[in-house]
Structure formats: C-alpha cells, structure tokens
Amino acid sequence: MKDIIEELERRRAEARLGGGIKRIEAQHKRGKLTARERIELLLDDDSFEEFDMYVEHRCVEFGMQDKKIPGDGVVTGWGTINGRVTYVIAKDFTVFGGSLSQAHAAKMTKIQDMALKNRAPVIGIFDAGGARIQEGVDALGGYGEVFTRNVMASGVIPQISVIMGPCAGGDVYSPAMTDFIFMVRDTSYMFVTGPDVVKTVTNETVTAEELGGAIVHTSKSSIADNSYENDVEALLQMRRLMDFLPSSNLSGVPELPTLDSADRVEKSLDTIIPDNPNKPYDIKELITKVADEGDFFEIQEAFAKNIVIGFARMEGRTIGIVANQPMVLAGVLDSDASRKAARFVRYCDCFDIPIVTFVDVPGFLPGTKQEYGGLIKHGAKLLFAFTEATVPKITVITRKAYGGAYDVMSSKHIRGDVNYAWPTAEIAVMGAKGAAEILYRSELDDQEKLDARIKDYESRFANPFVAAERGYIDEVILPRNTRVRICRALNMLRNKTLENPWKKHDNIPL
Ligand code: HXC
C-alpha cells in the first residue's frame, strides 16, 4: 500500500511541475504566475479539486510520442469563491505553450459540461499559443467543441475569461464568446493573427502590444472589459466580481449582508447638479453615493466613457447600473456608448439582474462619422436591449432627457417599471436654444425676441412636470432620497413577472 501511495504522490508531483522548473522560472521572470498559482489565488484556500491531471496527448506526429507531459497544457477543476462553486480552466504555458490538443480540449469540455449541468460559473485563464501545431485538424476540432459549449452555456451560467499571457489563434474565440474578458497590462495580448503574419499579409509593422495589448483592447476595440496591473490584482478583482454575479440564470442574484441602510438619505445629492445646465458633474459620484457602501464594479471603464456601466448592490442584492456620464461628451449617446450599454443590459437581463438607469443625455451624436459608422443600427441595439429586458427596470432622470435618447434610456414607453425624475430634469425633444432656433427661424436676427422664445420653451419643457402630468414619470423625487426610493422600488418589483411572446430568438440588429 505504501508503494502505491508513493507512486500516486510521485505522479502528482510530476504533474504539478508542468513543463518543469526552467519553464516555471521563465514564466516568473516574465512577471507571470503559473496556472496552479493563479488558481490558488482565485479560489478559496484549499478548495481546489483538480480533474484530469494525468491526461496526456495521443499525438504521434513530429516525434510527439516521445514528448508527453501529464496535464497536457491545461489545469482544470472546480473550487469555491467566497463559498460558491466555480469551475476553472487555466492554460499552462509551461507545457507546449499551453497549446490546445485533442486531449487538452477534452479536459476543457468536461469542465464546461459539468458547469452547465451543475449551473455554476466557469472562469477561463488564458496564456497560450493556440492550436497545437503538431495535431492539425484534431486541434481545430477540439476548438470547435469548446466553442459549441461556450454558446450553449451563454445566458445560462456566467462565463468569464481572464487573459494573462499570449492568447492567439483559436484561443481568442472562446473568450470572445464569454460574458466578460479581463486582461493583465504588459504581459497579455490577444489577436487572431500575430505580428509576423500581419507583416506578411499587409506589410504592416506592429508589435504584439500595439496589435492586441490590454490598452488596445480596453480602450479601442472594446474586446476586453477591464485591465489590471498584474496577475494578483486581476485575480483578486475576479473574486470581487464573482460576488456580484449569480451562479446561473435561475439562481437569483447573490444576497450579501450590508451595514448600509436602505433609509440612508444623501443630502449632498441635492447640490450635485450645477446651476449652469451646460456644466458637467461626475455621474460616478452619484452612483457611489447611492450604492451600498459606495461599492461599484465598473465594466469597460476605459471605453466609451460617455456612458458608465457596472454592478453595484442595493440592500445587499446585485443591480446593474447604466448611466450617461455628463463629464464626457456631455453624456451624448454615440455608436460605441450604445453598443457598450446594450450588451450590458442584455447581460443583466439574461441573469435576472435588475437594471437601474440614471439619465442625463443631450441626445444622439450628430455627424457623418457617426452616421457612416452605423449609429442607427448601434443606437437601435440599446433601444432593443432595454425594450426586450424583462427584469425590474428603474430609471432616474437627473437632468437632460432629450429626443430619441429619452425614449431609449429605459423610459416608461419601453416598459420601464418605475420612472423617477429629479426636479432638475428637462424632458424635451431638444434643448431650448436649438428648439427656438428651428421653430422661429425667421426671428434669428432678433436676439431679444429669440431669447424670449428660448425662455418660453425652457419654462414649458425644461422641467419634469409635463412628463409627470402624463404619467410618463411616476414621481418627481428629491435627489437626497434617490437611494431610499430605488431600494423601495426594487423591493416592490421583487416578484415581477413579465414574459415576451414565444420566439426561437429575436433578431436584435447586430
Ligand atoms: C505547439 C507551441 C505552440 C503551438 C507555442 N508552442 N505555441 N507548441 N503548438 N501553437 C511551444 C513552443 O514550441 C515552445 O516550446 C513553447 O510553447 C513556448 O513558446 P515560445 O515560442 O518559446 O514562447 P514565446 O516566445 O513566449 O512565444 C509565445 C507565442 C509563440 C507568441 C505564443 O509561441 C507563438 O507564436 N506560437 C504560435 C502561435 C500560433 O500561431 N498558433 C496557432 C494559431 S492557429 P518549448 O518546448 O521550446 O518550450 C489556431 C487555429 C485555430 O489556433 C482556429 C480555430 C478557430
């Protein structure tokens, strides 16, 4: 028996070494942790249960029959994050560069299948060189199997990808189909084809960082949702994120204890709106003053900053927040902001997360750049997403709600459940100056007359009462009471039941 146990220990130790000490040291020298070190940081202490650590590839091409390393480039299993079951797939770059063989893919799909069957999230940690070149079509087929499961699990269990090294070829498409992608600055990059291929095909000279580094993907392409300084920070933030997310689309949102009272009145909100309507204020200040303990997990912080999205809690329960940001482009809706918020709204709706929307929007951004870039289609995404969402939807108009953007930002007309306005709200087709200039074009030369027209338009529309008189706004609330009113509304909506007509799926303008 002793021999048998010793043999087990020997095999375990061998598997845990992955590609060997030298490659582990090389990994550390690059500022990266190994797959197992990452899992240890991500999961609760001693909670990791590893599967398939002895799996080896079965390739006999290019002398591969003599190169076998137990685990085959990916560490898989499950554990807990703050007590909740989470499945993990972590690429091991020290073994064949984390490249994907048929056996490696089978380890991944086993985890994906278990996670779906048992309705718990999957976190994938990527640090890999794509398809195992020696395996050819077996590797490509393996990717297909992984992709299929990504799609089947979409909207059922949360799927999160953390990019912590190279992520090329087939490896980019699995993360691309998950809910969120996070990257580590300076050590991670994602691209379909690397700098060498780019040079050959397009004659463009570009570095890996310029082509697919964290800055590019968080601020330009919007492929990644946030980036972090190093592996440790990224993994700790993932633990924080998972506390906001439900385990599945049927589990309901997590409920955490909070010391923040639902009755907390926030007097400073009464003065957050500047006297001058053209002066900005920071919507994030409002969000952190309203949310439980000021805790806000922002998503896509570096992209389309004119809209802010992210998770917070009210009375301990997760909500999704969508808010125009007056500090950037006056909070206008453009194509990027619309796409960004639409995907987030759909995420919340998939997973039964109530949506709270703060509105201060001067309209859609005019111009050829936007129109040629498909503003109509991208704006429609947000309109579509808010309209189809059946989760509780609470809207607070703090200042401007002009034109089509008023409708789009979770208005009553697209099934907003509780729609509040602050006394400072202005709900109109457009700003008073623009409106007067169009309605009284013949008076453009007479500034005095025009000013009177502007004042008249302002007094008639630059307030929340016209909308409130029609029932489009349920109540005009004091800014200081925003948290109290939202908490009450969320409680009132706890058992909301609303179903869309049966369909195979909708046809959102992609
Ligand atoms: C087999 C691979 C490999 C791969 C890396 N390795 N990628 N082995 N298949 N795809 C091995 C290397 O041989 C090396 O082995 C070890 O991993 C580390 O790789 P290095 O090149 O030394 O590391 P580094 O300089 O850091 O470069 C990392 C890298 C580079 C940028 C990822 O290895 C690279 O470009 N790899 C190929 C990427 C690629 O083109 N993949 C195929 C994409 S096509 P030793 O033994 O020396 O340690 C694809 C199609 C799928 O994925 C499509 C599905 C839709």
Coordinates of C-alpha atoms and ligand atoms in Angstrom, one line a residue:
M1 CA 0.0 0.0 0.0
K2 CA 2.9 2.3 0.9
D3 CA 4.3 1.8 -2.6
I4 CA 1.0 2.6 -4.2
I5 CA 0.7 5.8 -2.2
E6 CA 4.2 6.8 -3.0
E7 CA 3.6 6.2 -6.7
L8 CA 0.5 8.4 -6.5
E9 CA 2.5 11.1 -4.8
R10 CA 5.2 10.8 -7.4
R11 CA 2.7 11.1 -10.3
R12 CA 1.0 14.1 -8.7
A13 CA 4.3 15.9 -8.1
E14 CA 5.3 15.3 -11.7
A15 CA 2.1 16.7 -13.0
R16 CA 2.2 19.7 -10.7
L17 CA 5.6 20.6 -12.2
G18 CA 4.1 21.1 -15.6
G19 CA 6.8 21.9 -18.1
G20 CA 9.5 21.8 -15.5
I21 CA 11.4 24.2 -13.2
K22 CA 13.1 26.0 -16.0
R23 CA 9.9 27.0 -17.7
I24 CA 8.3 27.9 -14.4
E25 CA 11.2 30.2 -13.7
A26 CA 10.9 31.7 -17.2
Q27 CA 7.2 32.3 -16.5
H28 CA 8.0 34.1 -13.2
K29 CA 10.7 36.1 -14.9
R30 CA 8.1 37.5 -17.3
G31 CA 6.1 38.6 -14.3
K32 CA 3.5 35.9 -14.7
L33 CA 2.3 33.2 -12.3
T34 CA 1.8 29.6 -13.2
A35 CA -1.6 28.1 -13.9
R36 CA -1.7 26.5 -10.5
E37 CA -0.5 29.6 -8.6
R38 CA -3.3 31.5 -10.4
I39 CA -5.9 29.0 -9.4
E40 CA -4.7 29.1 -5.8
L41 CA -5.2 32.9 -5.7
L42 CA -8.5 32.8 -7.4
L43 CA -10.2 30.2 -5.3
D44 CA -10.8 30.0 -1.6
D45 CA -8.0 28.4 0.4
D46 CA -7.7 24.6 -0.1
S47 CA -10.9 24.5 -2.1
F48 CA -9.5 23.4 -5.5
E49 CA -10.4 20.0 -6.7
E50 CA -8.3 19.2 -9.8
F51 CA -9.5 16.9 -12.5
D52 CA -7.6 15.1 -15.2
M53 CA -4.0 15.9 -14.0
Y54 CA -2.6 12.7 -15.7
V55 CA -4.2 13.3 -19.1
E56 CA -1.6 13.2 -21.9
H57 CA -2.0 13.8 -25.6
R58 CA -2.1 10.9 -28.1
C59 CA -0.4 12.6 -31.0
V60 CA 2.3 10.6 -32.8
E61 CA 3.3 13.2 -35.5
F62 CA 6.5 15.1 -35.4
G63 CA 8.0 12.9 -32.7
M64 CA 5.3 13.9 -30.2
Q65 CA 5.0 10.3 -29.0
D66 CA 8.3 11.0 -27.1
K67 CA 7.1 14.3 -25.6
K68 CA 4.4 13.8 -23.1
I69 CA 3.7 15.9 -20.1
P70 CA 0.9 15.0 -17.7
G71 CA -1.9 17.6 -17.8
D72 CA -1.2 18.4 -21.4
G73 CA -1.1 22.2 -21.0
V74 CA -4.3 23.0 -19.1
V75 CA -5.2 22.7 -15.4
T76 CA -8.9 22.1 -14.8
G77 CA -11.3 21.5 -11.9
W78 CA -13.5 23.4 -9.5
G79 CA -13.4 25.1 -6.2
T80 CA -15.2 27.9 -4.4
I81 CA -15.1 31.7 -4.4
N82 CA -16.4 33.0 -1.1
G83 CA -18.1 29.7 -0.7
R84 CA -19.8 29.5 -4.1
V85 CA -18.9 26.7 -6.5
T86 CA -16.9 27.9 -9.5
Y87 CA -15.3 25.9 -12.3
V88 CA -11.8 26.8 -13.6
I89 CA -9.9 26.2 -16.8
A90 CA -6.3 27.5 -16.6
K91 CA -3.9 27.2 -19.5
D92 CA -0.4 26.1 -18.5
F93 CA 2.0 28.0 -20.7
T94 CA 4.9 25.9 -19.4
V95 CA 3.5 22.8 -21.2
F96 CA 3.7 23.1 -25.0
G97 CA 3.0 26.8 -24.7
G98 CA -0.5 26.0 -23.4
S99 CA -1.4 25.0 -26.9
L100 CA -4.6 23.0 -27.5
S101 CA -4.5 19.3 -28.4
Q102 CA -7.5 17.0 -28.7
A103 CA -6.9 15.7 -25.2
H104 CA -6.5 19.2 -23.8
A105 CA -9.8 20.2 -25.5
A106 CA -11.5 17.2 -23.9
K107 CA -10.3 18.4 -20.5
M108 CA -11.9 21.8 -21.2
T109 CA -15.2 20.5 -22.5
K110 CA -15.5 18.1 -19.5
I111 CA -15.4 21.2 -17.2
Q112 CA -17.8 23.2 -19.4
D113 CA -20.3 20.3 -19.4
M114 CA -20.1 19.9 -15.7
A115 CA -20.5 23.6 -15.1
L116 CA -23.6 23.7 -17.3
K117 CA -25.1 20.6 -15.8
N118 CA -24.5 21.9 -12.3
R119 CA -25.3 25.5 -13.1
A120 CA -22.2 27.2 -11.8
P121 CA -19.9 29.8 -13.4
V122 CA -16.7 29.0 -15.4
I123 CA -13.6 31.1 -15.3
G124 CA -11.1 30.6 -18.0
I125 CA -7.5 31.8 -17.5
F126 CA -5.7 32.1 -20.9
D127 CA -2.0 32.1 -21.5
A128 CA -1.4 30.0 -24.6
G129 CA -0.3 29.7 -28.2
G130 CA -3.4 28.5 -29.9
A131 CA -3.9 25.2 -31.8
R132 CA -1.2 22.6 -31.1
I133 CA 0.6 22.8 -34.4
Q134 CA 1.6 19.1 -34.4
E135 CA -2.0 18.0 -34.1
G136 CA -3.6 19.7 -37.1
V137 CA -7.3 19.1 -37.6
D138 CA -7.7 17.3 -34.3
A139 CA -6.8 20.6 -32.5
L140 CA -9.2 22.6 -34.8
G141 CA -12.0 20.1 -34.0
G142 CA -11.2 20.5 -30.3
Y143 CA -11.7 24.2 -30.5
G144 CA -15.0 23.7 -32.2
E145 CA -16.1 21.5 -29.3
V146 CA -15.1 24.2 -26.8
F147 CA -16.8 27.0 -28.9
T148 CA -20.1 24.9 -29.1
R149 CA -20.2 24.7 -25.3
N150 CA -19.5 28.4 -24.9
V151 CA -22.5 29.1 -27.0
M152 CA -24.8 26.6 -25.3
A153 CA -23.8 28.0 -21.8
S154 CA -24.3 31.6 -22.9
G155 CA -27.0 33.2 -20.9
V156 CA -27.3 30.1 -18.6
I157 CA -24.1 30.3 -16.5
P158 CA -21.7 33.2 -16.2
Q159 CA -18.5 32.6 -18.3
I160 CA -15.5 34.8 -17.6
S161 CA -12.2 35.0 -19.4
V162 CA -9.0 36.3 -17.9
I163 CA -6.1 36.8 -20.3
M164 CA -2.8 36.5 -18.6
G165 CA -0.3 35.9 -21.4
P166 CA -0.4 35.4 -25.1
C167 CA -3.8 34.5 -26.5
A168 CA -3.7 33.8 -30.2
G169 CA -5.4 31.9 -33.0
G170 CA -8.1 29.6 -31.7
D171 CA -7.7 30.8 -28.2
V172 CA -9.2 34.2 -28.8
Y173 CA -12.6 32.9 -29.9
S174 CA -13.6 31.0 -26.8
P175 CA -13.1 34.2 -24.6
A176 CA -14.8 36.2 -27.3
M177 CA -18.0 34.2 -26.7
T178 CA -17.9 34.5 -22.9
D179 CA -19.6 37.3 -20.9
F180 CA -16.6 39.3 -19.9
I181 CA -12.9 39.4 -20.8
F182 CA -10.2 40.9 -18.5
M183 CA -6.6 41.4 -19.3
V184 CA -3.3 42.0 -17.5
R185 CA -1.4 45.0 -18.7
D186 CA 2.0 44.5 -20.4
T187 CA 2.0 40.7 -20.2
S188 CA -1.1 39.7 -22.1
Y189 CA -2.2 40.2 -25.7
M190 CA -5.0 38.9 -27.9
F191 CA -5.1 38.6 -31.7
V192 CA -6.3 36.3 -34.4
T193 CA -3.0 36.5 -36.3
G194 CA 0.2 37.7 -34.8
P195 CA 2.7 40.5 -35.9
D196 CA 4.6 38.2 -38.2
V197 CA 1.5 37.2 -40.2
V198 CA 0.3 40.8 -40.2
K199 CA 3.7 41.8 -41.7
T200 CA 3.5 39.1 -44.4
V201 CA -0.1 39.8 -45.4
T202 CA -0.4 43.5 -45.1
N203 CA 3.2 44.6 -44.8
E204 CA 2.3 46.4 -41.6
T205 CA 4.9 46.5 -38.9
V206 CA 3.4 46.3 -35.5
T207 CA 4.3 44.9 -32.1
A208 CA 2.3 42.4 -30.1
E209 CA 1.4 45.1 -27.6
E210 CA 0.3 47.5 -30.4
L211 CA -1.7 44.8 -32.1
G212 CA -3.5 43.3 -29.2
G213 CA -2.3 44.6 -25.8
A214 CA -4.6 45.4 -22.9
I215 CA -4.6 49.1 -23.6
V216 CA -5.8 48.5 -27.2
H217 CA -8.5 46.1 -26.2
T218 CA -9.9 48.1 -23.3
S219 CA -9.8 51.5 -25.0
K220 CA -10.0 50.9 -28.8
S221 CA -11.5 47.6 -29.8
S222 CA -13.6 47.1 -26.6
I223 CA -12.9 43.4 -26.8
A224 CA -11.7 43.5 -23.1
D225 CA -13.8 44.8 -20.3
N226 CA -11.1 45.9 -17.9
S227 CA -7.3 45.6 -17.4
Y228 CA -5.2 45.1 -14.3
E229 CA -1.6 45.8 -13.3
N230 CA -0.6 42.2 -12.7
D231 CA -1.9 38.6 -12.2
V232 CA -2.5 39.1 -8.5
E233 CA -4.7 42.2 -8.9
A234 CA -6.6 40.6 -11.8
L235 CA -7.4 37.5 -9.8
L236 CA -8.5 39.4 -6.7
Q237 CA -10.7 41.6 -8.8
M238 CA -12.3 38.4 -10.3
R239 CA -13.1 37.3 -6.8
R240 CA -14.8 40.6 -6.2
L241 CA -16.7 40.4 -9.5
M242 CA -18.0 36.9 -8.8
D243 CA -19.6 38.2 -5.6
F244 CA -21.9 40.3 -7.8
L245 CA -22.8 37.6 -10.2
P246 CA -25.5 34.9 -9.8
S247 CA -24.5 31.2 -10.3
S248 CA -26.9 30.8 -13.1
N249 CA -29.9 32.4 -14.9
L250 CA -32.2 30.6 -12.5
S251 CA -30.3 31.0 -9.2
G252 CA -31.3 34.6 -8.4
V253 CA -28.7 37.3 -7.5
P254 CA -26.4 36.7 -4.5
E255 CA -27.6 38.5 -1.4
L256 CA -24.7 39.8 0.8
P257 CA -25.0 41.3 4.3
T258 CA -24.7 45.1 4.3
L259 CA -24.4 47.7 7.0
D260 CA -25.7 50.4 4.6
S261 CA -29.3 51.3 5.5
A262 CA -32.0 51.4 2.8
D263 CA -33.2 54.6 4.5
R264 CA -29.9 56.4 4.1
V265 CA -30.6 60.0 2.9
E266 CA -27.8 61.5 0.9
K267 CA -28.2 65.3 1.3
S268 CA -25.2 66.1 -0.9
L269 CA -27.1 64.9 -3.9
D270 CA -29.3 67.9 -3.7
T271 CA -26.5 70.1 -4.9
I272 CA -24.7 67.7 -7.3
I273 CA -26.4 69.3 -10.4
P274 CA -24.6 72.6 -11.2
D275 CA -26.7 75.7 -11.7
N276 CA -25.5 76.1 -15.2
P277 CA -27.2 73.4 -17.3
N278 CA -24.1 73.1 -19.5
K279 CA -21.8 72.4 -16.7
P280 CA -20.9 68.7 -16.2
Y281 CA -20.8 66.7 -13.0
D282 CA -19.5 63.2 -12.3
I283 CA -22.2 60.6 -12.6
K284 CA -19.9 58.2 -10.8
E285 CA -20.2 60.4 -7.7
L286 CA -24.0 59.9 -7.8
I287 CA -23.6 56.1 -8.3
T288 CA -21.2 55.6 -5.4
K289 CA -23.4 57.8 -3.2
V290 CA -26.5 55.7 -4.0
A291 CA -25.0 52.2 -4.0
D292 CA -24.4 50.0 -0.9
E293 CA -21.2 51.1 0.8
G294 CA -20.2 53.0 -2.4
D295 CA -19.1 49.7 -3.9
F296 CA -19.3 49.9 -7.7
F297 CA -17.6 47.3 -10.1
E298 CA -17.3 49.3 -13.3
I299 CA -17.2 47.4 -16.6
Q300 CA -15.4 48.9 -19.7
E301 CA -14.1 51.9 -17.7
A302 CA -11.7 52.9 -20.5
F303 CA -14.1 52.6 -23.5
A304 CA -17.0 55.0 -24.5
K305 CA -16.6 56.9 -21.3
N306 CA -19.8 58.9 -22.1
I307 CA -21.7 56.0 -20.7
V308 CA -21.0 54.2 -17.4
I309 CA -22.0 50.6 -16.8
G310 CA -21.3 48.2 -13.9
F311 CA -22.5 46.3 -10.9
A312 CA -23.5 47.5 -7.5
R313 CA -25.7 46.4 -4.7
M314 CA -28.8 47.8 -3.1
E315 CA -29.7 46.3 0.3
G316 CA -27.2 43.6 -0.4
R317 CA -28.6 42.4 -3.8
T318 CA -26.9 42.9 -7.1
I319 CA -28.1 45.5 -9.6
G320 CA -26.7 46.6 -13.0
I321 CA -26.2 50.3 -13.5
V322 CA -26.4 52.2 -16.8
A323 CA -25.7 55.9 -16.6
N324 CA -24.9 58.7 -19.0
Q325 CA -21.7 60.5 -18.0
P326 CA -22.1 64.3 -18.4
M327 CA -18.3 64.6 -17.9
V328 CA -17.5 63.1 -21.3
L329 CA -19.1 64.5 -24.5
A330 CA -21.9 65.8 -22.3
G331 CA -23.1 62.2 -21.9
V332 CA -24.2 62.0 -25.5
L333 CA -25.2 58.6 -27.0
D334 CA -22.9 57.6 -29.8
S335 CA -22.3 54.2 -31.5
D336 CA -19.7 53.0 -29.0
A337 CA -21.7 54.0 -26.0
S338 CA -24.9 52.4 -27.4
R339 CA -23.1 49.1 -28.1
K340 CA -21.4 49.1 -24.8
A341 CA -24.6 49.6 -22.8
A342 CA -26.7 47.3 -25.0
R343 CA -24.5 44.3 -24.3
F344 CA -24.5 45.1 -20.6
V345 CA -28.3 45.4 -20.4
R346 CA -28.7 42.1 -22.2
Y347 CA -26.2 40.5 -19.7
C348 CA -28.3 41.8 -16.8
D349 CA -31.5 40.6 -18.4
C350 CA -30.0 37.1 -19.0
F351 CA -29.1 36.7 -15.4
D352 CA -32.1 38.3 -13.8
I353 CA -30.2 41.3 -12.5
P354 CA -32.4 44.4 -12.0
I355 CA -31.3 47.4 -14.0
V356 CA -31.1 51.0 -12.6
T357 CA -30.6 53.7 -15.2
F358 CA -29.5 57.2 -14.5
V359 CA -30.3 59.6 -17.4
D360 CA -28.6 62.8 -18.3
V361 CA -28.4 62.7 -22.1
P362 CA -28.5 65.5 -24.6
G363 CA -29.4 63.1 -27.5
F364 CA -27.6 61.1 -30.1
L365 CA -24.3 62.4 -31.5
P366 CA -24.8 64.0 -34.9
G367 CA -22.4 63.9 -37.8
T368 CA -21.2 61.9 -40.8
K369 CA -18.6 59.9 -38.7
Q370 CA -21.4 58.5 -36.6
E371 CA -24.0 58.0 -39.4
Y372 CA -21.4 56.3 -41.6
G373 CA -20.4 54.2 -38.7
G374 CA -23.9 52.9 -38.3
L375 CA -25.3 55.0 -35.4
I376 CA -28.8 54.0 -36.4
K377 CA -28.0 50.3 -36.0
H378 CA -25.9 50.7 -32.9
G379 CA -28.4 53.0 -31.2
A380 CA -31.1 50.5 -32.1
K381 CA -29.2 47.9 -30.1
L382 CA -29.6 49.8 -26.9
L383 CA -33.2 50.6 -27.6
F384 CA -33.8 46.9 -28.4
A385 CA -32.0 45.7 -25.4
F386 CA -33.8 47.9 -22.9
T387 CA -37.2 47.2 -24.5
E388 CA -36.9 43.4 -24.5
A389 CA -35.5 43.3 -21.0
T390 CA -38.0 41.8 -18.6
V391 CA -36.0 42.3 -15.3
P392 CA -37.0 45.1 -13.0
K393 CA -36.1 48.4 -14.6
I394 CA -35.9 51.6 -12.5
T395 CA -35.0 54.9 -14.2
V396 CA -34.0 58.2 -12.6
I397 CA -33.7 61.3 -14.9
T398 CA -31.4 63.7 -13.2
R399 CA -31.2 66.4 -15.8
K400 CA -31.4 66.2 -19.6
A401 CA -33.5 63.6 -21.4
Y402 CA -33.7 64.9 -24.9
G403 CA -35.1 63.5 -28.1
G404 CA -34.9 59.8 -29.0
A405 CA -32.3 59.3 -26.3
Y406 CA -35.2 60.0 -23.8
D407 CA -37.1 57.0 -25.2
V408 CA -34.0 54.8 -25.4
M409 CA -32.8 55.3 -21.8
S410 CA -35.3 52.9 -20.2
S411 CA -38.3 55.2 -20.5
K412 CA -41.8 54.3 -19.4
H413 CA -42.7 53.8 -23.0
I414 CA -40.3 50.8 -23.4
R415 CA -41.5 49.1 -20.3
G416 CA -39.6 51.0 -17.6
D417 CA -41.2 49.8 -14.3
V418 CA -40.6 52.8 -12.1
N419 CA -39.5 56.0 -13.7
Y420 CA -38.4 58.9 -11.4
A421 CA -37.2 62.3 -12.2
W422 CA -35.3 64.8 -10.1
P423 CA -36.8 68.4 -10.0
T424 CA -33.9 69.4 -12.2
A425 CA -35.0 67.1 -15.1
E426 CA -35.6 68.5 -18.5
I427 CA -37.6 66.2 -20.8
A428 CA -38.0 67.6 -24.3
V429 CA -37.4 67.0 -27.9
M430 CA -34.2 69.0 -27.7
G431 CA -32.5 71.8 -25.8
A432 CA -34.4 75.1 -25.6
K433 CA -31.9 77.1 -27.8
G434 CA -32.0 74.5 -30.6
A435 CA -35.7 74.3 -30.4
A436 CA -36.3 78.0 -30.6
E437 CA -33.9 78.4 -33.5
I438 CA -35.8 75.9 -35.5
L439 CA -39.3 76.9 -34.6
Y440 CA -38.6 80.7 -35.0
R441 CA -36.1 80.6 -37.8
S442 CA -37.4 84.0 -39.1
E443 CA -36.5 85.6 -35.8
L444 CA -32.9 84.5 -35.8
D445 CA -31.6 88.1 -36.4
D446 CA -33.5 89.5 -33.5
Q447 CA -31.6 88.2 -30.4
E448 CA -34.1 89.8 -28.0
K449 CA -37.0 88.0 -29.5
L450 CA -35.1 84.8 -29.8
D451 CA -34.1 84.9 -26.1
A452 CA -37.7 85.3 -25.1
R453 CA -38.6 82.3 -27.3
I454 CA -35.9 80.3 -25.6
K455 CA -37.1 81.3 -22.2
D456 CA -40.6 80.4 -23.1
Y457 CA -39.6 76.9 -24.4
E458 CA -37.5 76.4 -21.2
S459 CA -40.3 77.3 -18.9
R460 CA -42.7 74.9 -20.8
F461 CA -40.4 71.9 -21.3
A462 CA -37.2 72.3 -19.2
N463 CA -38.8 70.5 -16.3
P464 CA -40.1 67.1 -15.3
F465 CA -43.8 68.1 -14.9
V466 CA -45.1 67.9 -18.4
A467 CA -44.0 64.2 -18.4
A468 CA -45.2 63.7 -14.9
E469 CA -48.6 65.1 -15.8
R470 CA -49.0 62.5 -18.4
G471 CA -47.8 59.6 -16.1
Y472 CA -44.6 59.1 -18.0
I473 CA -42.8 59.9 -14.8
D474 CA -44.2 58.2 -11.8
E475 CA -42.9 60.7 -9.3
V476 CA -40.6 63.7 -9.0
I477 CA -38.2 62.8 -6.2
L478 CA -35.8 64.8 -4.1
P479 CA -32.2 63.9 -5.1
R480 CA -31.3 63.2 -1.5
N481 CA -34.0 60.4 -1.4
T482 CA -32.7 58.6 -4.5
R483 CA -31.3 55.6 -2.6
V484 CA -34.4 55.2 -0.5
R485 CA -36.7 55.4 -3.4
I486 CA -34.7 52.9 -5.5
C487 CA -34.5 50.4 -2.6
R488 CA -38.2 50.6 -2.1
A489 CA -38.9 50.2 -5.8
L490 CA -36.6 47.2 -6.0
N491 CA -38.4 45.5 -3.2
M492 CA -41.8 46.3 -4.8
L493 CA -40.6 44.7 -8.0
R494 CA -39.1 41.6 -6.4
N495 CA -41.7 39.3 -7.8
K496 CA -42.0 41.0 -11.2
T497 CA -43.2 38.5 -13.8
L498 CA -43.1 39.6 -17.4
E499 CA -42.7 37.3 -20.4
N500 CA -42.1 38.2 -24.0
P501 CA -44.0 36.4 -26.7
W502 CA -42.6 32.9 -27.6
K503 CA -39.9 33.1 -30.3
K504 CA -36.9 31.0 -31.3
H505 CA -34.8 34.0 -30.6
D506 CA -35.1 37.7 -31.5
N507 CA -33.3 39.4 -34.3
I508 CA -31.5 42.3 -32.5
P509 CA -29.7 44.5 -35.0
L510 CA -26.2 43.0 -34.6
Ligands
HXC1 C1 2.7 23.7 -30.3 C2 3.6 25.6 -29.3 C3 2.6 26.4 -29.9 C4 1.6 25.8 -30.7 C5 3.9 27.6 -28.6 N1 4.4 26.4 -28.5 N2 2.8 27.7 -29.4 N3 3.6 24.2 -29.5 N4 1.7 24.5 -30.9 N5 0.7 26.5 -31.2 C6 5.5 25.9 -27.8 C7 6.9 26.4 -28.3 O1 7.3 25.4 -29.3 C8 7.7 26.4 -27.1 O2 8.1 25.0 -26.8 C9 6.8 26.8 -26.0 O3 5.5 26.5 -26.5 C10 6.9 28.3 -25.7 O4 6.8 29.0 -26.9 P1 7.8 30.2 -27.3 O5 7.6 30.4 -28.8 O6 9.2 29.8 -26.9 O7 7.3 31.3 -26.4 P2 7.2 32.9 -26.7 O8 8.5 33.4 -27.4 O9 6.8 33.5 -25.5 O10 6.0 33.0 -27.8 C11 4.7 32.6 -27.4 C12 3.8 32.6 -28.7 C13 4.6 31.8 -29.8 C14 3.7 34.1 -29.1 C15 2.5 32.1 -28.3 O11 4.9 30.5 -29.3 C16 3.7 31.6 -31.0 O12 3.6 32.5 -31.8 N6 3.1 30.4 -31.1 C17 2.3 30.0 -32.2 C18 1.0 30.8 -32.3 C19 0.1 30.3 -33.4 O13 0.3 30.7 -34.5 N7 -0.7 29.3 -33.0 C20 -1.5 28.7 -34.0 C21 -2.7 29.6 -34.3 S1 -3.8 28.9 -35.4 P3 9.4 24.7 -26.0 O14 9.5 23.2 -26.0 O15 10.5 25.3 -26.7 O16 9.2 25.3 -24.6 C22 -5.0 28.4 -34.5 C23 -6.2 27.9 -35.3 C24 -7.4 27.6 -34.5 O17 -5.0 28.5 -33.3 C25 -8.6 28.2 -35.2 C26 -9.8 27.9 -34.5 C27 -10.9 28.9 -34.9

